[in-house]
Amino acid sequence: MDRTERLIKKLPEQTAALIHNPSNIFYLSGYTGEGLLLVARGLKAVITDFRYVEAAEKQCPGFEVHAISAGVSHVKLAGNLLEKHGIGNLLYEDNVVTVRALRDMEKAMPENMTYAPLNYAVEALRTVKDAEELKAIRHACDITCQAFEYICGYIKEGMTERQVQLALDYKMLELGAQGMAFDTIVASGENGSLPHAVPGDRVLRKGDLITMDYGAKVDGYCSDMTRTVALGEPSDKLREIYNIVLRAQETAQAALAPGKVCSDMDKIARDIIADAGYGECFGHSLGHGVGIDIHEEPRLSSRSTDVLAPGHIVTVEPGIYVPGLGGVRIENTCVITETGYEALCSASKELRIL
Ligand code: ZN
Ligand code: ZN
């Protein structure tokens, strides 16, 4: 069934949903320009401005396209459409619409309109990926893995983190990525203890571990992968840390299956790292959903009671971060299947010594 129809089916009678979140708009309609989406039974409309009318008509078959005009704002136009269709209840994204925007909306809409939050209804639909979405994410993961093979042959002593980042980004674009899924992380040596390090001018030296966390965007969908490599022989301590993280990653990943509770997946990796004496050094969740956004539901966190289901796409990314020494993170993007899981990142996780 069409994605928008699945949302409409969930709406109460005489109720419309007004979508502001660009990722939700893209998911429901394929539209990538600025504007709003208004949907209800018998009503599927893109509300935009002159600049995007042609693009919206091409991208969103089955949707009416309406352009704002002088004195008629996006929400005023939405209000006019609701009035025309005799709809008096409006669900909106209360996690996106600002207090000011809500006040403006109430002023612009018909007076007797009632409002309620949409309660992440679109995000809930987005957690289970369809075949088309999986294909895009698979492609993005393939580009990410090819870029990894390339960068392993490229990294040399004396280069900066920034040079490695630029080479990775350029390679992904060359391989067909429409862009980066997020800002590429390259963290070397002691910088490896910063989970979200910004690549800088640090020069790569023999004995460094280099953590690269990056992803490509293809057809609007993200991939997410982390590999940590060594430049020359690493110290025994760094090698020990690497092996603990690898064991945590592989054990937690192997446990992925439909019906499993997200917090249990997190616990598997966390227990391995804690038992090895590094419990304090793994301060983030095990993983997250990936799709149109780089961080989506479900979260593989100690607090999440969500249950994995076929079509969920999640990362498994334990890490150990030791201030002053460095760090290791290993991450795969995986899809939950009917019987278990499939890792979408094929790049080997054995420690590579460059
Ligand atoms: Zn990542
Ligand atoms: Zn991630």
Short mmCIF file of C-alpha atoms and ligand atoms in Angstrom, two decimals:
data_model
loop_
_atom_site.label_atom_id
_atom_site.label_comp_id
_atom_site.label_asym_id
_atom_site.label_seq_id
_atom_site.Cartn_x
_atom_site.Cartn_y
_atom_site.Cartn_z
CA MET A 1 0.00 0.00 0.00
CA ASP A 2 1.07 3.56 -0.73
CA ARG A 3 2.85 5.13 2.27
CA THR A 4 0.45 8.07 2.53
CA GLU A 5 -2.55 5.74 2.39
CA ARG A 6 -1.07 3.82 5.34
CA LEU A 7 -0.93 7.07 7.33
CA ILE A 8 -4.44 8.11 6.28
CA LYS A 9 -5.77 4.72 7.41
CA LYS A 10 -4.53 5.53 10.92
CA LEU A 11 -6.26 8.93 11.07
CA PRO A 12 -9.62 9.32 12.82
CA GLU A 13 -12.63 10.39 10.71
CA GLN A 14 -12.77 14.05 9.63
CA THR A 15 -9.13 14.49 10.60
CA ALA A 16 -6.15 15.68 8.59
CA ALA A 17 -2.41 15.50 9.25
CA LEU A 18 -0.22 18.51 8.50
CA ILE A 19 3.41 17.49 7.98
CA HIS A 20 6.28 19.95 8.54
CA ASN A 21 9.27 17.57 8.99
CA PRO A 22 11.11 17.44 5.60
CA SER A 23 12.14 13.79 6.15
CA ASN A 24 8.51 12.80 6.76
CA ILE A 25 7.38 14.81 3.72
CA PHE A 26 9.96 13.02 1.56
CA TYR A 27 8.97 9.63 2.97
CA LEU A 28 5.26 10.13 2.29
CA SER A 29 5.41 11.91 -1.06
CA GLY A 30 8.94 11.88 -2.52
CA TYR A 31 8.91 15.69 -2.42
CA THR A 32 12.31 17.26 -1.65
CA GLY A 33 11.51 20.99 -1.83
CA GLU A 34 10.28 23.41 0.83
CA GLY A 35 6.71 23.42 1.98
CA LEU A 36 4.09 21.38 3.85
CA LEU A 37 2.12 18.23 3.23
CA LEU A 38 -1.58 18.02 4.08
CA VAL A 39 -3.25 14.61 4.00
CA ALA A 40 -6.65 13.22 4.91
CA ARG A 41 -9.19 10.88 3.32
CA GLY A 42 -9.71 12.26 -0.18
CA LEU A 43 -7.04 14.93 0.27
CA LYS A 44 -3.35 14.67 -0.59
CA ALA A 45 -1.75 18.07 -1.10
CA VAL A 46 1.71 19.60 -1.32
CA ILE A 47 1.64 23.23 -0.21
CA THR A 48 4.62 25.08 -1.60
CA ASP A 49 5.65 28.24 -3.42
CA PHE A 50 6.31 29.22 -7.02
CA ARG A 51 9.93 27.95 -6.98
CA TYR A 52 8.97 24.32 -6.38
CA VAL A 53 5.67 23.86 -8.21
CA GLU A 54 7.14 22.08 -11.21
CA ALA A 55 9.41 19.86 -9.09
CA ALA A 56 6.51 18.95 -6.78
CA GLU A 57 4.29 18.00 -9.71
CA LYS A 58 7.01 15.71 -11.04
CA GLN A 59 7.99 14.18 -7.70
CA CYS A 60 4.53 13.63 -6.22
CA PRO A 61 2.08 11.92 -8.57
CA GLY A 62 -1.28 11.58 -6.85
CA PHE A 63 -0.85 14.82 -4.89
CA GLU A 64 -2.46 18.16 -5.64
CA VAL A 65 0.14 20.92 -5.70
CA HIS A 66 -0.86 24.32 -4.32
CA ALA A 67 1.32 27.44 -4.31
CA ILE A 68 1.06 30.25 -1.78
CA SER A 69 0.32 33.77 -3.01
CA ALA A 70 0.37 37.31 -1.63
CA GLY A 71 -1.50 37.34 1.68
CA VAL A 72 -2.07 33.55 1.67
CA SER A 73 0.56 31.76 3.76
CA HIS A 74 1.23 28.00 3.78
CA VAL A 75 -0.98 27.45 6.81
CA LYS A 76 -3.70 29.77 5.50
CA LEU A 77 -3.75 27.75 2.29
CA ALA A 78 -3.95 24.54 4.35
CA GLY A 79 -6.85 26.05 6.29
CA ASN A 80 -8.68 26.87 3.06
CA LEU A 81 -8.28 23.27 1.86
CA LEU A 82 -9.53 21.88 5.18
CA GLU A 83 -12.57 24.16 5.04
CA LYS A 84 -13.31 23.07 1.47
CA HIS A 85 -13.16 19.41 2.53
CA GLY A 86 -15.22 19.99 5.70
CA ILE A 87 -12.40 18.79 7.99
CA GLY A 88 -12.39 20.24 11.52
CA ASN A 89 -9.56 18.32 13.27
CA LEU A 90 -5.90 18.76 12.58
CA LEU A 91 -2.97 16.63 13.75
CA TYR A 92 0.40 18.36 13.65
CA GLU A 93 3.99 17.49 14.56
CA ASP A 94 4.39 19.00 18.02
CA ASN A 95 8.08 18.01 18.04
CA VAL A 96 8.69 20.21 14.97
CA VAL A 97 6.19 23.09 15.03
CA THR A 98 7.45 25.93 17.22
CA VAL A 99 5.25 27.70 19.75
CA ARG A 100 5.23 30.74 17.50
CA ALA A 101 4.31 28.70 14.40
CA LEU A 102 1.46 27.06 16.28
CA ARG A 103 0.06 30.47 17.28
CA ASP A 104 0.33 31.67 13.68
CA MET A 105 -1.37 28.48 12.53
CA GLU A 106 -4.27 28.94 14.95
CA LYS A 107 -4.74 32.49 13.68
CA ALA A 108 -4.70 31.44 10.02
CA MET A 109 -6.94 28.36 10.30
CA PRO A 110 -10.75 28.31 10.43
CA GLU A 111 -11.87 29.35 13.93
CA ASN A 112 -13.49 26.10 15.05
CA MET A 113 -10.49 23.90 14.12
CA THR A 114 -9.29 21.54 16.87
CA TYR A 115 -5.63 20.51 17.21
CA ALA A 116 -3.82 17.45 18.52
CA PRO A 117 -0.29 16.07 18.19
CA LEU A 118 0.44 13.51 15.48
CA ASN A 119 2.50 11.55 18.02
CA TYR A 120 5.25 10.37 15.69
CA ALA A 121 2.82 8.44 13.47
CA VAL A 122 4.99 8.97 10.38
CA GLU A 123 8.21 8.11 12.21
CA ALA A 124 6.55 4.88 13.36
CA LEU A 125 5.77 3.95 9.76
CA ARG A 126 9.34 4.79 8.77
CA THR A 127 10.92 2.25 11.15
CA VAL A 128 9.99 -0.67 8.86
CA LYS A 129 11.71 -0.24 5.51
CA ASP A 130 10.16 -1.43 2.25
CA ALA A 131 12.06 -3.05 -0.63
CA GLU A 132 12.77 0.24 -2.35
CA GLU A 133 14.20 1.77 0.82
CA LEU A 134 16.32 -1.29 1.55
CA LYS A 135 17.71 -1.14 -1.98
CA ALA A 136 18.83 2.47 -1.51
CA ILE A 137 20.42 1.76 1.89
CA ARG A 138 22.14 -1.34 0.52
CA HIS A 139 23.57 0.76 -2.30
CA ALA A 140 24.73 3.44 0.17
CA CYS A 141 26.42 0.73 2.28
CA ASP A 142 28.16 -0.69 -0.81
CA ILE A 143 29.61 2.74 -1.63
CA THR A 144 30.75 3.09 1.99
CA CYS A 145 32.55 -0.27 1.87
CA GLN A 146 34.20 0.48 -1.48
CA ALA A 147 35.42 3.79 -0.09
CA PHE A 148 36.89 1.89 2.87
CA GLU A 149 38.93 -0.40 0.61
CA TYR A 150 40.15 2.66 -1.25
CA ILE A 151 41.10 4.62 1.86
CA CYS A 152 43.07 1.69 3.32
CA GLY A 153 45.39 1.96 0.33
CA TYR A 154 45.52 5.73 0.54
CA ILE A 155 46.38 6.41 4.20
CA LYS A 156 50.08 7.17 4.77
CA GLU A 157 52.16 8.40 7.70
CA GLY A 158 52.38 12.21 7.67
CA MET A 159 48.87 12.84 6.30
CA THR A 160 46.37 14.78 8.38
CA GLU A 161 42.97 13.55 9.53
CA ARG A 162 41.44 16.23 7.33
CA GLN A 163 43.18 14.83 4.23
CA VAL A 164 41.75 11.38 4.99
CA GLN A 165 38.27 12.86 5.46
CA LEU A 166 38.43 14.73 2.14
CA ALA A 167 39.62 11.63 0.30
CA LEU A 168 36.81 9.53 1.80
CA ASP A 169 34.16 12.12 0.96
CA TYR A 170 35.48 12.59 -2.58
CA LYS A 171 35.59 8.83 -3.16
CA MET A 172 31.99 8.36 -2.00
CA LEU A 173 30.82 11.12 -4.35
CA GLU A 174 32.83 9.61 -7.19
CA LEU A 175 31.20 6.23 -6.50
CA GLY A 176 27.75 7.78 -6.92
CA ALA A 177 26.74 9.07 -3.50
CA GLN A 178 24.46 12.13 -3.71
CA GLY A 179 26.18 13.40 -0.56
CA MET A 180 27.45 12.38 2.85
CA ALA A 181 24.98 10.84 5.29
CA PHE A 182 26.59 13.06 7.98
CA ASP A 183 29.90 14.84 8.57
CA THR A 184 32.65 12.23 8.21
CA ILE A 185 34.56 11.49 11.41
CA VAL A 186 38.28 10.71 11.24
CA ALA A 187 39.92 10.45 14.67
CA SER A 188 43.54 9.37 15.05
CA GLY A 189 45.76 8.57 18.01
CA GLU A 190 44.61 10.21 21.23
CA ASN A 191 41.76 11.94 19.33
CA GLY A 192 40.15 8.50 19.10
CA SER A 193 38.81 8.94 22.62
CA LEU A 194 36.33 11.53 21.28
CA PRO A 195 33.36 9.58 19.88
CA HIS A 196 32.35 12.52 17.66
CA ALA A 197 35.77 13.97 16.85
CA VAL A 198 35.99 16.60 14.10
CA PRO A 199 38.82 15.77 11.67
CA GLY A 200 41.61 18.28 12.09
CA ASP A 201 45.27 18.94 11.41
CA ARG A 202 46.63 16.12 13.54
CA VAL A 203 49.26 14.26 11.54
CA LEU A 204 49.01 10.47 11.34
CA ARG A 205 51.92 8.65 13.01
CA LYS A 206 53.13 5.05 13.25
CA GLY A 207 51.32 3.23 16.04
CA ASP A 208 48.11 5.27 15.69
CA LEU A 209 44.69 3.73 15.59
CA ILE A 210 42.49 5.67 13.15
CA THR A 211 38.71 5.56 13.61
CA MET A 212 36.65 6.47 10.54
CA ASP A 213 32.88 6.82 10.98
CA TYR A 214 31.11 7.85 7.81
CA GLY A 215 28.31 7.07 5.40
CA ALA A 216 26.92 7.83 1.97
CA LYS A 217 23.50 9.12 0.97
CA VAL A 218 21.80 7.44 -2.00
CA ASP A 219 18.29 8.26 -3.26
CA GLY A 220 17.62 10.08 0.01
CA TYR A 221 18.80 7.22 2.27
CA CYS A 222 21.83 6.93 4.57
CA SER A 223 24.42 4.31 5.40
CA ASP A 224 26.51 4.36 8.56
CA MET A 225 29.75 2.45 9.14
CA THR A 226 32.76 2.74 11.42
CA ARG A 227 36.07 0.98 11.03
CA THR A 228 39.18 1.47 13.14
CA VAL A 229 42.50 0.70 11.42
CA ALA A 230 46.11 0.77 12.63
CA LEU A 231 48.96 2.64 11.02
CA GLY A 232 51.89 0.33 11.74
CA GLU A 233 51.89 -2.02 14.73
CA PRO A 234 49.66 -0.74 17.54
CA SER A 235 50.61 -1.13 21.21
CA ASP A 236 49.45 -4.25 23.08
CA LYS A 237 47.01 -2.10 25.02
CA LEU A 238 45.34 -0.72 21.86
CA ARG A 239 45.21 -4.19 20.35
CA GLU A 240 43.56 -5.51 23.52
CA ILE A 241 40.94 -2.74 23.33
CA TYR A 242 40.34 -3.47 19.65
CA ASN A 243 39.71 -7.15 20.33
CA ILE A 244 37.23 -6.40 23.13
CA VAL A 245 35.24 -4.01 20.92
CA LEU A 246 35.31 -6.51 18.04
CA ARG A 247 33.97 -9.27 20.31
CA ALA A 248 31.24 -6.95 21.64
CA GLN A 249 30.26 -5.91 18.11
CA GLU A 250 30.15 -9.42 16.71
CA THR A 251 28.32 -10.92 19.68
CA ALA A 252 25.66 -8.19 19.76
CA GLN A 253 25.23 -8.24 15.99
CA ALA A 254 24.85 -12.03 15.98
CA ALA A 255 22.00 -11.69 18.49
CA LEU A 256 19.88 -9.45 16.23
CA ALA A 257 16.56 -11.07 15.32
CA PRO A 258 12.88 -10.23 15.13
CA GLY A 259 11.23 -10.33 18.56
CA LYS A 260 14.37 -9.27 20.45
CA VAL A 261 14.14 -6.30 22.83
CA CYS A 262 16.44 -3.38 21.95
CA SER A 263 17.75 -2.92 25.52
CA ASP A 264 18.84 -6.58 25.58
CA MET A 265 20.99 -6.00 22.48
CA ASP A 266 22.67 -3.06 24.21
CA LYS A 267 23.26 -5.15 27.33
CA ILE A 268 25.05 -7.90 25.40
CA ALA A 269 27.74 -5.51 24.17
CA ARG A 270 27.86 -3.52 27.41
CA ASP A 271 28.40 -6.63 29.56
CA ILE A 272 31.30 -7.80 27.38
CA ILE A 273 33.00 -4.41 27.62
CA ALA A 274 32.30 -4.09 31.36
CA ASP A 275 33.55 -7.62 32.10
CA ALA A 276 36.80 -6.71 30.32
CA GLY A 277 37.18 -3.76 32.71
CA TYR A 278 36.20 -0.93 30.34
CA GLY A 279 32.58 -0.36 31.40
CA GLU A 280 33.24 3.32 32.12
CA CYS A 281 34.70 3.79 28.63
CA PHE A 282 31.54 2.93 26.63
CA GLY A 283 29.34 5.95 27.26
CA HIS A 284 26.89 5.83 24.37
CA SER A 285 24.14 3.50 23.20
CA LEU A 286 24.86 0.40 21.12
CA GLY A 287 23.11 1.65 18.00
CA HIS A 288 20.24 3.38 16.24
CA GLY A 289 17.90 3.06 13.32
CA VAL A 290 19.07 4.39 9.94
CA GLY A 291 17.00 5.57 6.98
CA ILE A 292 16.18 8.97 5.54
CA ASP A 293 17.75 10.37 8.73
CA ILE A 294 21.02 9.12 10.12
CA HIS A 295 19.48 8.62 13.57
CA GLU A 296 16.02 7.06 13.61
CA GLU A 297 13.98 4.64 15.68
CA PRO A 298 14.46 2.03 16.96
CA ARG A 299 17.35 2.83 19.29
CA LEU A 300 19.50 0.00 20.61
CA SER A 301 19.78 1.64 24.02
CA SER A 302 19.53 0.46 27.62
CA ARG A 303 16.29 2.43 27.95
CA SER A 304 14.49 1.16 24.84
CA THR A 305 11.77 -1.45 25.27
CA ASP A 306 11.15 -1.49 21.49
CA VAL A 307 11.07 -4.92 19.89
CA LEU A 308 12.98 -5.63 16.68
CA ALA A 309 10.91 -6.53 13.62
CA PRO A 310 11.68 -7.55 10.03
CA GLY A 311 12.52 -4.45 7.99
CA HIS A 312 14.11 -2.53 10.86
CA ILE A 313 17.54 -1.21 9.93
CA VAL A 314 19.85 -0.62 12.88
CA THR A 315 23.51 0.00 13.57
CA VAL A 316 25.59 -2.01 16.02
CA GLU A 317 28.45 0.21 17.17
CA PRO A 318 30.12 -0.47 20.49
CA GLY A 319 33.24 1.52 21.37
CA ILE A 320 35.88 1.99 24.04
CA TYR A 321 37.25 5.50 24.59
CA VAL A 322 40.23 6.10 26.86
CA PRO A 323 41.12 9.79 27.33
CA GLY A 324 44.79 10.46 26.61
CA LEU A 325 45.25 7.10 24.89
CA GLY A 326 42.68 6.82 22.11
CA GLY A 327 39.71 4.73 21.17
CA VAL A 328 38.12 2.06 19.03
CA ARG A 329 34.65 1.88 17.53
CA ILE A 330 33.38 -0.74 15.06
CA GLU A 331 29.98 -0.25 13.43
CA ASN A 332 27.84 -2.09 10.93
CA THR A 333 24.43 -1.19 9.54
CA CYS A 334 22.20 -4.29 9.62
CA VAL A 335 18.70 -5.16 8.44
CA ILE A 336 16.44 -7.36 10.56
CA THR A 337 15.09 -10.23 8.43
CA GLU A 338 12.30 -12.77 9.00
CA THR A 339 14.75 -15.17 10.64
CA GLY A 340 17.60 -13.03 11.95
CA TYR A 341 19.61 -10.25 10.40
CA GLU A 342 21.84 -9.38 7.47
CA ALA A 343 24.87 -7.09 7.80
CA LEU A 344 24.78 -4.55 4.99
CA CYS A 345 28.43 -3.52 5.46
CA SER A 346 30.66 -6.21 3.98
CA ALA A 347 34.03 -4.59 4.84
CA SER A 348 36.08 -6.92 7.05
CA LYS A 349 36.24 -6.08 10.76
CA GLU A 350 39.59 -7.78 11.47
CA LEU A 351 42.19 -5.21 12.54
CA ARG A 352 43.89 -3.87 9.43
CA ILE A 353 47.48 -2.77 9.84
CA LEU A 354 48.34 -0.27 7.13
ZN ZN B 1 28.48 5.93 12.48
ZN ZN B 2 25.87 5.27 13.96
#
